[in-house]
mmCIF file of C-alpha atoms in Angstrom:
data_model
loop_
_atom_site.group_PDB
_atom_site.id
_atom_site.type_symbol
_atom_site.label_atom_id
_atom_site.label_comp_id
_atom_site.label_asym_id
_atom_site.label_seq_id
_atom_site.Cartn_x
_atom_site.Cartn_y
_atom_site.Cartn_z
ATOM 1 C CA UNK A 460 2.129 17.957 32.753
ATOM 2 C CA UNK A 461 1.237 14.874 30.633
ATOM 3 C CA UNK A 462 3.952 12.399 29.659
ATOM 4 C CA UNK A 463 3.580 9.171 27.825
ATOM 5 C CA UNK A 464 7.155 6.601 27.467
ATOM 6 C CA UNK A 465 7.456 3.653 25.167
ATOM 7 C CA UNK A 466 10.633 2.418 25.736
ATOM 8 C CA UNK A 467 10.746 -0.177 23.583
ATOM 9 C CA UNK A 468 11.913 1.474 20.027
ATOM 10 C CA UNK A 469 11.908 -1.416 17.864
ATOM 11 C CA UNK A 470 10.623 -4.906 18.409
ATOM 12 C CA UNK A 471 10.093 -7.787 15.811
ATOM 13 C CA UNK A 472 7.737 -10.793 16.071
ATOM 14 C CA UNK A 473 7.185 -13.951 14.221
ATOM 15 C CA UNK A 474 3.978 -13.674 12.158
ATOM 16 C CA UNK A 475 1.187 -15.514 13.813
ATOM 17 C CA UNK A 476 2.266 -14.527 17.405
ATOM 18 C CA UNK A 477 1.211 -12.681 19.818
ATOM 19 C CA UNK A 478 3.439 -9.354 20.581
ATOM 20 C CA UNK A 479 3.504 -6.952 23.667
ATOM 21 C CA UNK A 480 4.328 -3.080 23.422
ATOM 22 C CA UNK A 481 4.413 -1.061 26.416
ATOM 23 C CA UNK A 482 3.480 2.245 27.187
ATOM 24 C CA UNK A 483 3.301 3.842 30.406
ATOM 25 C CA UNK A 484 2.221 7.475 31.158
ATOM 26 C CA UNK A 485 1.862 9.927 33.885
ATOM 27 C CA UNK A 486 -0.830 12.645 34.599
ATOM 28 C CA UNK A 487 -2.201 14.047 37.329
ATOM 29 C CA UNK A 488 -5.998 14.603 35.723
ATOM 30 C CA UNK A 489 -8.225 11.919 37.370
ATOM 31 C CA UNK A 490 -10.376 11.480 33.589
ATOM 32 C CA UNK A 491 -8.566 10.919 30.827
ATOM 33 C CA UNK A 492 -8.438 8.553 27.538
ATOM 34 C CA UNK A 493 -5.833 6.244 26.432
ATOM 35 C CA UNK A 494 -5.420 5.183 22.549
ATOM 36 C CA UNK A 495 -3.021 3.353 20.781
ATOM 37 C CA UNK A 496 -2.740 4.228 16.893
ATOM 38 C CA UNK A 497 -0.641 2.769 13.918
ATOM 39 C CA UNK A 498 0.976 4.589 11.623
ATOM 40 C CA UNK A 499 2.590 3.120 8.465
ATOM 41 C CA UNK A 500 4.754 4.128 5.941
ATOM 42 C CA UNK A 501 2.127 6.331 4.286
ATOM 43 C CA UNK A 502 1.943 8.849 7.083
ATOM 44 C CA UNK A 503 -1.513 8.256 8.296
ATOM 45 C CA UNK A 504 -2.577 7.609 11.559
ATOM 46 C CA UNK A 505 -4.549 4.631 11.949
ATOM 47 C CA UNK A 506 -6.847 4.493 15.339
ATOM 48 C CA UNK A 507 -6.891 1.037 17.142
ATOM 49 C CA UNK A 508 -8.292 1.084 20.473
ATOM 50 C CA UNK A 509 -9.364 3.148 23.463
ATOM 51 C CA UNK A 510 -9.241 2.772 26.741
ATOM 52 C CA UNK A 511 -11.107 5.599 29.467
ATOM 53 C CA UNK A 512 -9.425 6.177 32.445
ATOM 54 C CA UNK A 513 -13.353 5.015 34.427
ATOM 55 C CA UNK A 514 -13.537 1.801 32.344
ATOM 56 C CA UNK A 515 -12.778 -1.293 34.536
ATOM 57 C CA UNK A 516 -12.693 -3.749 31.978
ATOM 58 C CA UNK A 517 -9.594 -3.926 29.691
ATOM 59 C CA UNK A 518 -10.972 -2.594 25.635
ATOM 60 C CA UNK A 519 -10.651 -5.016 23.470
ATOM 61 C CA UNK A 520 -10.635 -4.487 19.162
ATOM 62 C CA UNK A 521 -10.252 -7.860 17.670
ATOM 63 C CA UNK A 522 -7.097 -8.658 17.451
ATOM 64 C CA UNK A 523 -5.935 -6.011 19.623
ATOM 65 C CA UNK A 524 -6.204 -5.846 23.339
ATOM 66 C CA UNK A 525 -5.207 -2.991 25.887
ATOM 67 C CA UNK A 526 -3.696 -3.810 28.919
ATOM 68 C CA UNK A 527 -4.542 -1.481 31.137
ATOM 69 C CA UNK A 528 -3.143 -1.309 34.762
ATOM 70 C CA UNK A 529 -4.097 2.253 36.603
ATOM 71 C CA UNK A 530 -2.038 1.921 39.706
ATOM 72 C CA UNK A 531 0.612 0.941 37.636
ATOM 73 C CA UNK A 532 0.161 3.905 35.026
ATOM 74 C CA UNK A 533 0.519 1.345 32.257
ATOM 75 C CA UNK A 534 -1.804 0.750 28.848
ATOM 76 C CA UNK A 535 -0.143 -1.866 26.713
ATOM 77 C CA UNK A 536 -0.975 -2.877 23.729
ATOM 78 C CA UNK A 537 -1.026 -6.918 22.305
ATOM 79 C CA UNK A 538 -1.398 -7.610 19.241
ATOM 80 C CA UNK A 539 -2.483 -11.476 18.912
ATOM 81 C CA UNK A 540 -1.926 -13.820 15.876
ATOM 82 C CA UNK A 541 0.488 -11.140 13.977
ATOM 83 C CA UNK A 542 0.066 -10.703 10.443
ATOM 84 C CA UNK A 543 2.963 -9.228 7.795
ATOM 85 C CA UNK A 544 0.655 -6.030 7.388
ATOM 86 C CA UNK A 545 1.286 -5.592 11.342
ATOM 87 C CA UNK A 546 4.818 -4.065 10.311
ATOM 88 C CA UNK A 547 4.447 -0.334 11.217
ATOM 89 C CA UNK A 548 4.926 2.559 13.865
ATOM 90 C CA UNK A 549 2.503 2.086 16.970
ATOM 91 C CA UNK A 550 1.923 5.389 18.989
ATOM 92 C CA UNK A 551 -0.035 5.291 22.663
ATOM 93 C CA UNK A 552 -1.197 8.879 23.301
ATOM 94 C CA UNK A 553 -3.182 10.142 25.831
ATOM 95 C CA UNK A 554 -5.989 12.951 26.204
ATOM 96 C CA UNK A 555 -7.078 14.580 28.903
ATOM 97 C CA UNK A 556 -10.613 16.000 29.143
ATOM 98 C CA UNK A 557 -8.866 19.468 30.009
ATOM 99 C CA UNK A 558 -6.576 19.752 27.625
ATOM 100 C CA UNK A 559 -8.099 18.046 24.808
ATOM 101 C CA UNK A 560 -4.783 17.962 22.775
ATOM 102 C CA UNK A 561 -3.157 14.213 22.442
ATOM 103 C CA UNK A 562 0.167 13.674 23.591
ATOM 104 C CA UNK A 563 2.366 11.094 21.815
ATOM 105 C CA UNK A 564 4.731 8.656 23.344
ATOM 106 C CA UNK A 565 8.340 8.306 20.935
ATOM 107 C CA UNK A 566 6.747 5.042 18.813
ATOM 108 C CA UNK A 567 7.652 1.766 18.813
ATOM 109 C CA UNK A 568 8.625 -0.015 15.034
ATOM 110 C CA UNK A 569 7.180 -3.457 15.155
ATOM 111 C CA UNK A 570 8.522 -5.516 12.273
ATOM 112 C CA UNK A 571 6.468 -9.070 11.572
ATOM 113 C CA UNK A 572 8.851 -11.675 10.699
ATOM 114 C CA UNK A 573 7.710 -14.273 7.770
ATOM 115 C CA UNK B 499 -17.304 7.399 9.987
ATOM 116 C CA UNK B 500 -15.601 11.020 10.093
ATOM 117 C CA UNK B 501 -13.566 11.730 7.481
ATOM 118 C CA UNK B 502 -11.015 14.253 7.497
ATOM 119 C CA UNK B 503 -9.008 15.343 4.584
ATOM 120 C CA UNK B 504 -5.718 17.531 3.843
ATOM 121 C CA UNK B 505 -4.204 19.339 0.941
ATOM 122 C CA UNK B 506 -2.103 19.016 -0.308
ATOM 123 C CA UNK B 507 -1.013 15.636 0.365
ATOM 124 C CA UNK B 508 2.716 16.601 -0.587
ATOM 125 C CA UNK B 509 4.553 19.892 -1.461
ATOM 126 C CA UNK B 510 7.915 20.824 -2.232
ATOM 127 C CA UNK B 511 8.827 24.745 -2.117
ATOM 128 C CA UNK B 512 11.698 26.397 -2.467
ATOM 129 C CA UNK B 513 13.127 28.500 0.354
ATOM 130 C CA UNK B 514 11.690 31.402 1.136
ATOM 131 C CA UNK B 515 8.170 31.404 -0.500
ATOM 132 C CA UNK B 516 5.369 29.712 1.769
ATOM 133 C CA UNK B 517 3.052 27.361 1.538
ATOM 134 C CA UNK B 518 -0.611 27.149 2.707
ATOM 135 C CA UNK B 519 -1.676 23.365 3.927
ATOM 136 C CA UNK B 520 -5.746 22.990 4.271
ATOM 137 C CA UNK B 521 -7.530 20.781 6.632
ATOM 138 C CA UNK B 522 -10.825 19.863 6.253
ATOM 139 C CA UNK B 523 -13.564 17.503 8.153
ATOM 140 C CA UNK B 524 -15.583 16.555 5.767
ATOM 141 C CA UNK B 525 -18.660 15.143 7.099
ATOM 142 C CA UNK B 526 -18.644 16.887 10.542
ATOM 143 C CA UNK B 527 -18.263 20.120 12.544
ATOM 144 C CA UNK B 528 -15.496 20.965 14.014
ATOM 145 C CA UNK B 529 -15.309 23.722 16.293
ATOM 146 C CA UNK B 530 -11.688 22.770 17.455
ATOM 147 C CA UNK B 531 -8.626 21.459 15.006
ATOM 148 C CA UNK B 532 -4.920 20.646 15.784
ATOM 149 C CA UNK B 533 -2.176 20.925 13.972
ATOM 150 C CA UNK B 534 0.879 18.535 14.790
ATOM 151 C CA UNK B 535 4.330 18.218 13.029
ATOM 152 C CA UNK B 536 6.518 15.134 13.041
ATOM 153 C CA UNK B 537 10.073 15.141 11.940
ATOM 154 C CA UNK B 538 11.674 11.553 10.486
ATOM 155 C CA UNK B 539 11.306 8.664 13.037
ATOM 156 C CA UNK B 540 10.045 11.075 15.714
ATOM 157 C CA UNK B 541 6.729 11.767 17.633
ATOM 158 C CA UNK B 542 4.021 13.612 17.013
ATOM 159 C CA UNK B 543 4.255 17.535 18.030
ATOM 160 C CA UNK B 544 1.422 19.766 18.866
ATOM 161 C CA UNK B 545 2.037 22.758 17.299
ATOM 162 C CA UNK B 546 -0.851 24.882 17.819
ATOM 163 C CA UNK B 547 -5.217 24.484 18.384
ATOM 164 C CA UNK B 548 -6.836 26.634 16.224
ATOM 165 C CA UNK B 549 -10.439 27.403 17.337
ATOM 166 C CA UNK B 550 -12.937 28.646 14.489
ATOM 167 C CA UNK B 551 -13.505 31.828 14.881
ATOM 168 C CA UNK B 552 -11.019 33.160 17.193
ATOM 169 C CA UNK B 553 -7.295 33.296 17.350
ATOM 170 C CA UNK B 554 -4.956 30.123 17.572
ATOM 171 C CA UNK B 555 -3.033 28.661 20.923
ATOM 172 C CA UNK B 556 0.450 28.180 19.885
ATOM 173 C CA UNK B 557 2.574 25.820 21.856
ATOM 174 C CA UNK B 558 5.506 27.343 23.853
ATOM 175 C CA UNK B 559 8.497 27.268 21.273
ATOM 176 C CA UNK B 560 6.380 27.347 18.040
ATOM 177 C CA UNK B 561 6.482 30.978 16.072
ATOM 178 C CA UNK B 562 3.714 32.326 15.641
ATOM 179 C CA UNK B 563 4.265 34.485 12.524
ATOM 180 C CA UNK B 564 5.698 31.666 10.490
ATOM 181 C CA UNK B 565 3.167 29.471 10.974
ATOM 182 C CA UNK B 566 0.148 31.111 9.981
ATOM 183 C CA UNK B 567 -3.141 29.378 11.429
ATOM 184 C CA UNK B 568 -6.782 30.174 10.280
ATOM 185 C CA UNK B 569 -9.984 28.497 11.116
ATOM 186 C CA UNK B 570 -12.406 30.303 9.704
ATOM 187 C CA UNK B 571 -15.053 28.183 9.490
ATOM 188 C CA UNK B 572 -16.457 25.201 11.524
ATOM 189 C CA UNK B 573 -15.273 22.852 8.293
ATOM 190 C CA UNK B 574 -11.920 24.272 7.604
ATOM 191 C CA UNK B 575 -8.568 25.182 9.270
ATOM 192 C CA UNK B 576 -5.334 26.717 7.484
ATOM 193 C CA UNK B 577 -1.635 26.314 8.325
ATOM 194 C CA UNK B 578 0.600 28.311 5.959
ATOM 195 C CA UNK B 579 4.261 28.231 6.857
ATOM 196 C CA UNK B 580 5.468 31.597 5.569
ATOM 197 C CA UNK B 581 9.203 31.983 4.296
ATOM 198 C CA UNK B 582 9.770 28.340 4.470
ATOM 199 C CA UNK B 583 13.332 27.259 4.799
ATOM 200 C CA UNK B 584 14.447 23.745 4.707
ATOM 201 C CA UNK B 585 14.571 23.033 8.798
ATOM 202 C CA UNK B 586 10.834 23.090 8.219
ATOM 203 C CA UNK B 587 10.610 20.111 5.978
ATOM 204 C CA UNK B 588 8.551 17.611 8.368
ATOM 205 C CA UNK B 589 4.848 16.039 8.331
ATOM 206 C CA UNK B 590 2.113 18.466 9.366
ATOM 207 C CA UNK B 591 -1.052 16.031 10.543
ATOM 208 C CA UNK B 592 -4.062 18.272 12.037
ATOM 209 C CA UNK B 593 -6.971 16.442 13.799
ATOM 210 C CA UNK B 594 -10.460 17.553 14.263
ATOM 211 C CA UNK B 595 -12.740 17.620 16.914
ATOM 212 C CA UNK B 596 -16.490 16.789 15.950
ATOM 213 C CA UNK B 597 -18.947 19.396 17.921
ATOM 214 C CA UNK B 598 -21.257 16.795 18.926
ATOM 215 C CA UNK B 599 -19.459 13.741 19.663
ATOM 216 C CA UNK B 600 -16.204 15.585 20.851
ATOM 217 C CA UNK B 601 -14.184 12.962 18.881
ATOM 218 C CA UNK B 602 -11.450 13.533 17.109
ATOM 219 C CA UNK B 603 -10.296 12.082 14.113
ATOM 220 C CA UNK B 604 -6.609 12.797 12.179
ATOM 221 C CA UNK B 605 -6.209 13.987 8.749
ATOM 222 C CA UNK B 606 -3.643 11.679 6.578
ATOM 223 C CA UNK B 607 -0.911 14.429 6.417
ATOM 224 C CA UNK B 608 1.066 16.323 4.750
ATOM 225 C CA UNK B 609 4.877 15.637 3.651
ATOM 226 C CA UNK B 610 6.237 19.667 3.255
ATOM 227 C CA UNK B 611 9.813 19.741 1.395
ATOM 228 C CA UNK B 612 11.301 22.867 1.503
ATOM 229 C CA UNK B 613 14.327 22.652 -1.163
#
């Protein structure tokens, strides 16, 4: 079974700095994809970055970066110089290449402090 | 990039009647489309895969009979929730996989209200 944990359910940063949310996962499937999404008020979700379980350099999306740490089952996401339109509900999922289905950690509400 | 789309965007029903949600990918094939359901300041939920042309996988827990799925072509996908009552108020995102590419890309939602 897949499972993906943010345990962080709200954190707040001061705009222009750089914030950390975590998200670890377990799987047994040796290929799989990690993502990170946004999802504001409105509802949609808003893709940010990828990371393949093969890929041996961390993915990078401007101001987003993925931390990724296999042994460690970890993929967290940093969001560098935070801006006010930051404020929102950030998702890490996961995808197998089996299953093809996403599964969704609980979210983590990042509010960006003026 | 791949655009996919949903109708209606919002609904409110009364209990009891049901309601037919579309999702479509509009500038791709999709042989392969989920349907997810978040409640308020929850996760994400697979509900079901519908696969065009054959018969949908429901997840374990998810009724079959109320929530109708049809994908009936490689463009379009259909979850009505029959005899809605309020407990199924939620948000009901699908995503679709592109043929080729095997992406997948999510539709912007829909926000059901069942008064």
């Amino acid at each position: 079974a897949q499972k993906i944990t943010q345990t962080q359910p709200g954190m707040f940063v001061q705009e222009k700095e750089a914030v950390t949310l975590d998200c670890t996962y377990d799987t047994s499937d040796q290929s799989y994809g990690l993502f990170w999404y946004k999802q504001p008020s409105s509802g949609e979700m808003i893709f940010l970055i990828y990371q393949g379980s093969y890929d041996e350099q961390n993915a990078t999306e401007g101001r987003y970066s993925l931390n990724f740490q296999k042994a460690r089952k970890s993929a967290n996401l940093v969001i560098s110089a935070s801006q006010l339109g930051d404020s929102a509900m950030y998702f890490c999922a996961m995808r197998t290449n089996t299953g093809n289905q996403f599964y969704f950690g609980t979210g983590t509400s990042l509010t960006v402090i003026p | 990039g791949a655009v996919v789309s949903q109708h209606p965007s919002w609904v409110i029903c009364k209990s009891g009647t049901s309601v037919k949600i579309e999702c479509r990918s509009l500038d791709f094939q999709a042989t392969t489309m989920f349907w997810y359901r978040q409640f308020p300041k929850q996760s994400l939920m697979l509900m079901a895969t519908s696969n065009e042309g054959s018969k949908a996988t429901y997840e374990q827990g998810v009724e079959k009979d109320k929530f109708l799925i049809n994908h009936a072509s490689l463009t379009l996908s259909t979850l009505t929730v029959t005899s809605a009552h309020p407990e199924d108020s939620s948000f009901y995102i699908c995503s679709a996989r592109d043929v080729n590419s095997y992406e997948q890309y999510f539709g912007p939602g829909t926000r059901l209200t069942v008064t």
